[in-house]
Coordinates of N, CA and C in Angstrom, one line a residue:
M1 N 28.0 -25.5 -12.8 CA 27.8 -26.3 -14.0 C 26.5 -25.9 -14.6
A2 N 26.4 -25.6 -15.9 CA 25.2 -25.2 -16.5 C 24.3 -26.4 -16.8
D3 N 23.0 -26.2 -16.7 CA 22.1 -27.3 -16.9 C 21.4 -27.0 -18.3
P4 N 21.8 -27.8 -19.3 CA 21.3 -27.5 -20.7 C 19.8 -27.5 -20.8
L5 N 19.1 -28.4 -20.0 CA 17.7 -28.4 -20.1 C 17.0 -27.2 -19.5
S6 N 17.5 -26.7 -18.4 CA 17.0 -25.5 -17.8 C 17.3 -24.3 -18.7
D7 N 18.5 -24.3 -19.3 CA 18.8 -23.1 -20.2 C 17.9 -23.1 -21.4
A8 N 17.5 -24.3 -21.9 CA 16.6 -24.3 -23.0 C 15.2 -24.0 -22.6
A9 N 14.8 -24.4 -21.4 CA 13.4 -24.2 -20.9 C 13.1 -22.8 -20.6
R10 N 14.1 -22.0 -20.1 CA 13.8 -20.6 -19.6 C 13.1 -19.7 -20.7
P11 N 13.6 -19.7 -21.9 CA 13.0 -18.8 -22.9 C 11.5 -19.3 -23.2
L12 N 11.3 -20.6 -23.1 CA 9.9 -21.1 -23.4 C 9.0 -20.7 -22.2
I13 N 9.5 -20.8 -21.0 CA 8.6 -20.4 -19.8 C 8.4 -18.9 -19.9
D14 N 9.4 -18.1 -20.3 CA 9.1 -16.7 -20.4 C 8.1 -16.4 -21.5
L15 N 8.1 -17.1 -22.6 CA 7.1 -16.9 -23.6 C 5.7 -17.3 -23.1
I16 N 5.6 -18.4 -22.4 CA 4.3 -18.8 -21.9 C 3.8 -17.7 -20.9
D17 N 4.7 -17.2 -20.0 CA 4.3 -16.1 -19.1 C 3.8 -14.9 -19.8
T18 N 4.5 -14.5 -20.9 CA 4.1 -13.3 -21.7 C 2.7 -13.6 -22.3
L19 N 2.6 -14.7 -22.9 CA 1.3 -15.1 -23.6 C 0.2 -15.0 -22.5
R20 N 0.4 -15.6 -21.4 CA -0.6 -15.6 -20.3 C -1.0 -14.2 -19.8
S21 N 0.0 -13.3 -19.8 CA -0.2 -12.0 -19.3 C -1.1 -11.2 -20.3
H22 N -1.1 -11.6 -21.6 CA -1.9 -11.0 -22.6 C -3.2 -11.7 -22.8
G23 N -3.5 -12.7 -21.9 CA -4.8 -13.4 -22.0 C -5.0 -14.4 -23.1
V24 N -3.9 -14.8 -23.7 CA -3.9 -15.8 -24.8 C -4.5 -17.1 -24.4
Q25 N -4.4 -17.5 -23.1 CA -4.9 -18.8 -22.7 C -6.4 -18.9 -22.9
Q26 N -7.1 -17.8 -23.2 CA -8.5 -17.9 -23.4 C -8.8 -18.5 -24.8
D27 N -7.9 -18.4 -25.7 CA -8.0 -18.9 -27.1 C -7.1 -20.1 -27.4
L28 N -6.0 -20.2 -26.7 CA -4.9 -21.1 -27.0 C -4.5 -21.9 -25.7
P29 N -4.7 -23.2 -25.6 CA -4.3 -23.9 -24.4 C -2.8 -23.8 -24.1
L30 N -2.4 -23.2 -23.0 CA -1.0 -23.1 -22.6 C -0.7 -24.2 -21.6
P31 N 0.5 -24.7 -21.5 CA 0.8 -25.8 -20.6 C 0.6 -25.3 -19.1
Q32 N 0.0 -26.2 -18.3 CA -0.2 -25.8 -16.9 C -0.4 -27.1 -16.1
I33 N -0.2 -26.9 -14.8 CA -0.5 -28.0 -13.8 C -1.5 -27.4 -12.9
A34 N -2.5 -28.2 -12.6 CA -3.6 -27.7 -11.7 C -3.5 -28.5 -10.4
V35 N -3.7 -27.8 -9.2 CA -3.8 -28.4 -7.9 C -5.2 -28.0 -7.5
M36 N -6.1 -29.0 -7.4 CA -7.5 -28.8 -7.0 C -7.8 -29.5 -5.7
G37 N -8.8 -28.9 -5.1 CA -9.3 -29.5 -3.8 C -10.3 -28.5 -3.2
D38 N -11.0 -29.0 -2.2 CA -12.0 -28.2 -1.4 C -11.3 -27.1 -0.7
Q39 N -12.1 -26.1 -0.2 CA -11.6 -25.0 0.6 C -10.8 -25.6 1.8
S40 N -9.7 -25.1 2.1 CA -8.8 -25.5 3.2 C -8.3 -26.9 3.1
A41 N -8.2 -27.4 1.9 CA -7.8 -28.8 1.7 C -6.2 -28.9 1.6
G42 N -5.6 -27.7 1.5 CA -4.1 -27.7 1.5 C -3.5 -27.4 0.1
K43 N -4.3 -26.8 -0.8 CA -3.7 -26.5 -2.1 C -2.5 -25.6 -2.0
S44 N -2.7 -24.5 -1.3 CA -1.5 -23.6 -1.1 C -0.3 -24.2 -0.5
S45 N -0.6 -25.2 0.4 CA 0.6 -25.9 1.0 C 1.3 -26.8 0.0
V46 N 0.5 -27.4 -1.0 CA 1.2 -28.1 -2.1 C 2.0 -27.2 -2.9
L47 N 1.5 -26.0 -3.2 CA 2.3 -25.1 -4.0 C 3.5 -24.6 -3.3
E48 N 3.4 -24.4 -2.0 CA 4.5 -24.1 -1.1 C 5.6 -25.1 -1.2
M49 N 5.2 -26.4 -1.1 CA 6.2 -27.5 -1.2 C 6.9 -27.5 -2.5
I50 N 6.2 -27.2 -3.6 CA 6.8 -27.2 -4.9 C 7.8 -26.0 -5.1
S51 N 7.4 -24.9 -4.6 CA 8.1 -23.6 -4.8 C 9.1 -23.2 -3.7
G52 N 8.8 -23.7 -2.5 CA 9.6 -23.2 -1.3 C 9.2 -21.9 -0.8
V53 N 8.1 -21.3 -1.4 CA 7.6 -20.0 -1.0 C 6.5 -20.2 0.0
P54 N 6.6 -19.5 1.2 CA 5.7 -19.6 2.2 C 4.4 -18.9 1.9
F55 N 3.4 -19.5 1.3 CA 2.1 -18.9 1.1 C 1.4 -18.8 2.4
P56 N 0.5 -17.8 2.6 CA -0.3 -17.6 3.8 C -1.1 -18.9 4.1
R57 N -1.2 -19.2 5.3 CA -2.0 -20.4 5.7 C -2.9 -20.0 6.9
G58 N -4.0 -20.8 7.0 CA -4.9 -20.6 8.1 C -6.1 -21.5 7.9
T59 N -7.1 -21.3 8.8 CA -8.3 -22.1 8.7 C -9.3 -21.2 8.0
G60 N -10.3 -21.8 7.3 CA -11.3 -21.0 6.6 C -10.7 -20.5 5.3
L61 N -11.2 -19.3 4.9 CA -10.9 -18.7 3.7 C -9.6 -17.9 3.8
V62 N -8.5 -18.4 3.2 CA -7.2 -17.7 3.2 C -6.9 -17.0 1.9
T63 N -7.0 -17.8 0.8 CA -6.6 -17.3 -0.5 C -7.9 -16.6 -1.1
R64 N -7.8 -15.2 -1.1 CA -9.0 -14.4 -1.5 C -8.7 -13.7 -2.8
C65 N -7.5 -13.9 -3.4 CA -7.3 -13.3 -4.7 C -6.2 -14.2 -5.3
A66 N -6.1 -14.2 -6.6 CA -5.0 -15.0 -7.3 C -3.7 -14.4 -7.0
A67 N -2.7 -15.3 -6.8 CA -1.3 -15.0 -6.6 C -0.5 -15.7 -7.6
Q68 N 0.2 -15.0 -8.5 CA 1.0 -15.6 -9.5 C 2.5 -15.4 -9.1
L69 N 3.2 -16.6 -9.0 CA 4.6 -16.6 -8.6 C 5.4 -17.0 -9.8
I70 N 6.2 -16.1 -10.3 CA 7.1 -16.3 -11.4 C 8.5 -16.5 -10.8
M71 N 9.0 -17.7 -10.9 CA 10.3 -18.0 -10.4 C 11.3 -18.2 -11.5
K72 N 12.5 -17.6 -11.3 CA 13.6 -17.7 -12.3 C 14.9 -18.1 -11.6
R73 N 15.4 -19.2 -12.1 CA 16.7 -19.7 -11.6 C 17.8 -18.8 -12.1
T74 N 18.7 -18.4 -11.2 CA 19.8 -17.6 -11.6 C 21.1 -18.4 -11.4
P75 N 22.3 -17.9 -11.9 CA 23.5 -18.7 -11.7 C 23.9 -18.7 -10.2
P76 N 24.6 -19.8 -9.8 CA 25.1 -19.9 -8.5 C 25.8 -18.7 -8.0
G77 N 25.6 -18.3 -6.8 CA 26.2 -17.1 -6.2 C 25.4 -15.8 -6.4
S78 N 24.3 -15.9 -7.3 CA 23.5 -14.7 -7.5 C 22.6 -14.5 -6.2
P79 N 22.3 -13.2 -5.9 CA 21.5 -12.9 -4.8 C 20.0 -13.3 -5.0
W80 N 19.3 -13.6 -3.9 CA 17.9 -13.8 -3.9 C 17.2 -12.4 -4.1
K81 N 16.3 -12.3 -5.1 CA 15.6 -11.1 -5.3 C 14.1 -11.4 -5.6
A82 N 13.3 -10.5 -5.1 CA 11.8 -10.6 -5.4 C 11.2 -9.2 -5.4
T83 N 10.1 -9.1 -6.2 CA 9.2 -8.0 -6.1 C 7.8 -8.5 -6.2
A84 N 6.9 -7.7 -5.5 CA 5.5 -8.1 -5.5 C 4.7 -6.9 -6.0
T85 N 3.8 -7.1 -7.0 CA 3.0 -6.0 -7.5 C 1.6 -6.6 -7.6
V86 N 0.6 -5.7 -8.0 CA -0.7 -6.1 -8.2 C -1.1 -5.8 -9.7
S87 N -1.9 -6.7 -10.2 CA -2.2 -6.5 -11.7 C -3.6 -5.8 -11.8
W88 N -3.5 -4.5 -11.8 CA -4.7 -3.7 -12.0 C -4.2 -2.4 -12.7
A89 N -5.2 -1.7 -13.2 CA -4.9 -0.5 -14.1 C -4.4 0.7 -13.2
R90 N -4.7 0.7 -11.9 CA -4.3 1.8 -11.1 C -2.8 1.8 -10.8
D91 N -2.4 2.9 -10.1 CA -1.0 3.0 -9.6 C -0.8 1.8 -8.6
Q92 N 0.4 1.4 -8.5 CA 0.7 0.3 -7.5 C 0.5 0.9 -6.1
P93 N 0.0 0.0 -5.2 CA -0.2 0.5 -3.8 C 1.2 0.6 -3.1
K94 N 1.2 1.3 -2.0 CA 2.5 1.5 -1.3 C 3.0 0.2 -0.7
E95 N 2.1 -0.8 -0.5 CA 2.5 -2.1 0.0 C 3.3 -2.9 -1.1
A96 N 3.2 -2.6 -2.3 CA 3.9 -3.3 -3.4 C 5.3 -2.9 -3.4
G97 N 6.1 -3.7 -4.1 CA 7.5 -3.4 -4.3 C 8.5 -4.5 -3.9
V98 N 9.7 -4.1 -3.6 CA 10.8 -5.1 -3.3 C 10.4 -5.9 -2.0
V99 N 10.7 -7.2 -2.1 CA 10.5 -8.0 -0.9 C 12.0 -8.3 -0.4
P100 N 12.3 -8.0 0.8 CA 13.7 -8.1 1.3 C 14.2 -9.5 1.4
N101 N 13.4 -10.5 1.7 CA 13.8 -11.9 1.8 C 12.7 -12.8 1.7
A102 N 13.0 -14.1 1.6 CA 11.9 -15.1 1.4 C 10.9 -15.1 2.6
A103 N 11.4 -14.9 3.8 CA 10.5 -14.9 5.0 C 9.5 -13.8 4.9
A104 N 9.8 -12.7 4.3 CA 8.9 -11.6 4.2 C 7.8 -11.8 3.1
L105 N 7.9 -12.8 2.3 CA 6.9 -13.0 1.2 C 5.5 -13.3 1.8
T106 N 5.3 -14.0 2.8 CA 4.0 -14.3 3.4 C 3.3 -13.0 3.8
E107 N 4.0 -12.2 4.5 CA 3.4 -10.9 5.0 C 3.1 -10.0 3.8
K108 N 4.0 -10.0 2.8 CA 3.7 -9.2 1.6 C 2.4 -9.7 0.9
I109 N 2.3 -11.0 0.7 CA 1.1 -11.5 0.1 C -0.2 -11.2 0.9
E110 N -0.1 -11.3 2.2 CA -1.2 -11.0 3.1 C -1.6 -9.5 3.0
L111 N -0.6 -8.6 3.0 CA -0.8 -7.2 2.9 C -1.5 -6.8 1.5
L112 N -1.0 -7.4 0.5 CA -1.5 -7.1 -0.9 C -2.9 -7.7 -1.0
T113 N -3.1 -8.8 -0.4 CA -4.5 -9.4 -0.5 C -5.5 -8.5 0.2
K114 N -5.1 -7.9 1.3 CA -6.0 -7.0 2.0 C -6.3 -5.8 1.2
V115 N -5.2 -5.2 0.6 CA -5.4 -4.1 -0.3 C -6.4 -4.4 -1.5
L116 N -6.2 -5.5 -2.1 CA -7.0 -5.9 -3.2 C -8.5 -6.1 -2.8
C117 N -8.7 -6.8 -1.7 CA -10.0 -7.1 -1.3 C -10.7 -5.9 -0.7
D118 N -10.0 -5.0 0.0 CA -10.6 -3.7 0.4 C -11.0 -2.9 -0.8
A119 N -10.2 -2.9 -1.8 CA -10.5 -2.0 -3.0 C -11.7 -2.6 -3.7
S120 N -11.9 -3.9 -3.7 CA -13.1 -4.4 -4.4 C -14.3 -4.5 -3.5
A121 N -14.2 -4.1 -2.2 CA -15.3 -4.0 -1.3 C -16.0 -5.4 -1.1
G122 N -15.2 -6.4 -1.1 CA -15.7 -7.8 -1.0 C -14.8 -8.7 -0.3
S123 N -15.2 -10.0 -0.3 CA -14.4 -11.0 0.3 C -13.3 -11.5 -0.6
F124 N -13.5 -11.3 -1.9 CA -12.6 -11.8 -3.0 C -12.2 -10.6 -3.9
S125 N -11.2 -10.7 -4.6 CA -10.8 -9.7 -5.6 C -10.6 -10.4 -6.9
T126 N -11.0 -9.8 -8.0 CA -10.7 -10.3 -9.3 C -9.3 -9.9 -9.8
D127 N -8.7 -9.0 -9.1 CA -7.3 -8.6 -9.5 C -6.3 -9.6 -8.8
S128 N -5.1 -9.6 -9.2 CA -4.2 -10.6 -8.6 C -2.8 -10.0 -8.2
I129 N -2.2 -10.8 -7.4 CA -0.8 -10.4 -6.9 C 0.2 -11.1 -7.8
V130 N 1.2 -10.4 -8.2 CA 2.3 -11.0 -9.1 C 3.6 -10.9 -8.3
I131 N 4.2 -12.0 -8.1 CA 5.5 -12.0 -7.4 C 6.5 -12.6 -8.4
E132 N 7.6 -11.8 -8.6 CA 8.7 -12.2 -9.5 C 9.9 -12.4 -8.6
M133 N 10.4 -13.6 -8.7 CA 11.4 -14.0 -7.8 C 12.6 -14.7 -8.5
S134 N 13.8 -14.3 -8.2 CA 15.0 -15.0 -8.9 C 16.0 -15.4 -7.8
S135 N 16.5 -16.6 -8.0 CA 17.5 -17.1 -7.0 C 18.1 -18.4 -7.7
P136 N 19.3 -18.7 -7.2 CA 19.9 -20.0 -7.7 C 19.2 -21.2 -7.1
D137 N 18.3 -21.0 -6.1 CA 17.7 -22.1 -5.4 C 16.3 -22.3 -5.8
V138 N 15.8 -21.7 -6.8 CA 14.4 -21.9 -7.2 C 14.3 -22.5 -8.6
P139 N 13.2 -23.3 -8.9 CA 13.1 -23.8 -10.3 C 12.6 -22.8 -11.2
D140 N 12.9 -23.0 -12.5 CA 12.3 -22.1 -13.5 C 10.8 -22.6 -13.7
L141 N 9.9 -21.8 -13.0 CA 8.5 -22.3 -13.0 C 7.7 -21.1 -12.6
T142 N 6.4 -21.1 -13.1 CA 5.4 -20.1 -12.8 C 4.2 -20.9 -12.2
L143 N 3.8 -20.4 -11.0 CA 2.7 -21.0 -10.3 C 1.6 -20.0 -10.1
L144 N 0.4 -20.4 -10.1 CA -0.8 -19.5 -9.8 C -1.6 -20.1 -8.7
D145 N -1.8 -19.4 -7.6 CA -2.6 -19.8 -6.5 C -3.9 -19.1 -6.6
L146 N -5.0 -19.9 -6.8 CA -6.3 -19.3 -7.0 C -7.2 -19.4 -5.7
P147 N -8.1 -18.5 -5.6 CA -9.0 -18.5 -4.4 C -9.9 -19.8 -4.4
G148 N -10.3 -20.2 -3.3 CA -11.3 -21.3 -3.2 C -10.9 -22.4 -2.3

């Protein structure tokens, strides 16, 4: 059964994602929800509970670059699909690409975080990881996990 609200929301969420990718949020406030807290306070765990995506966890500094998760709900019976890329002007690293299943997302985020932080020669990177995921079991939602 189609959900009229979800069907109406998807084009708007796509528009917001496009505007955000062009940096429009610098001049125009775009709708967003913020999860704030001290380092290791569980912000990524909150995002994981909302999205169902297993973000890397640990003690100390875990989130060292931004990770944008773009989730798109697909019709029932559609396969789970995801790709992970980095947002930089260079060629995509060999670690980027198709993610075979939800369980592999954590490792993919960890690998790409290492690539980004190694490339910036620091503890943090100003570049970000972009994960595009589609499934009948996810909400139409975009999340951004920031370092800190």
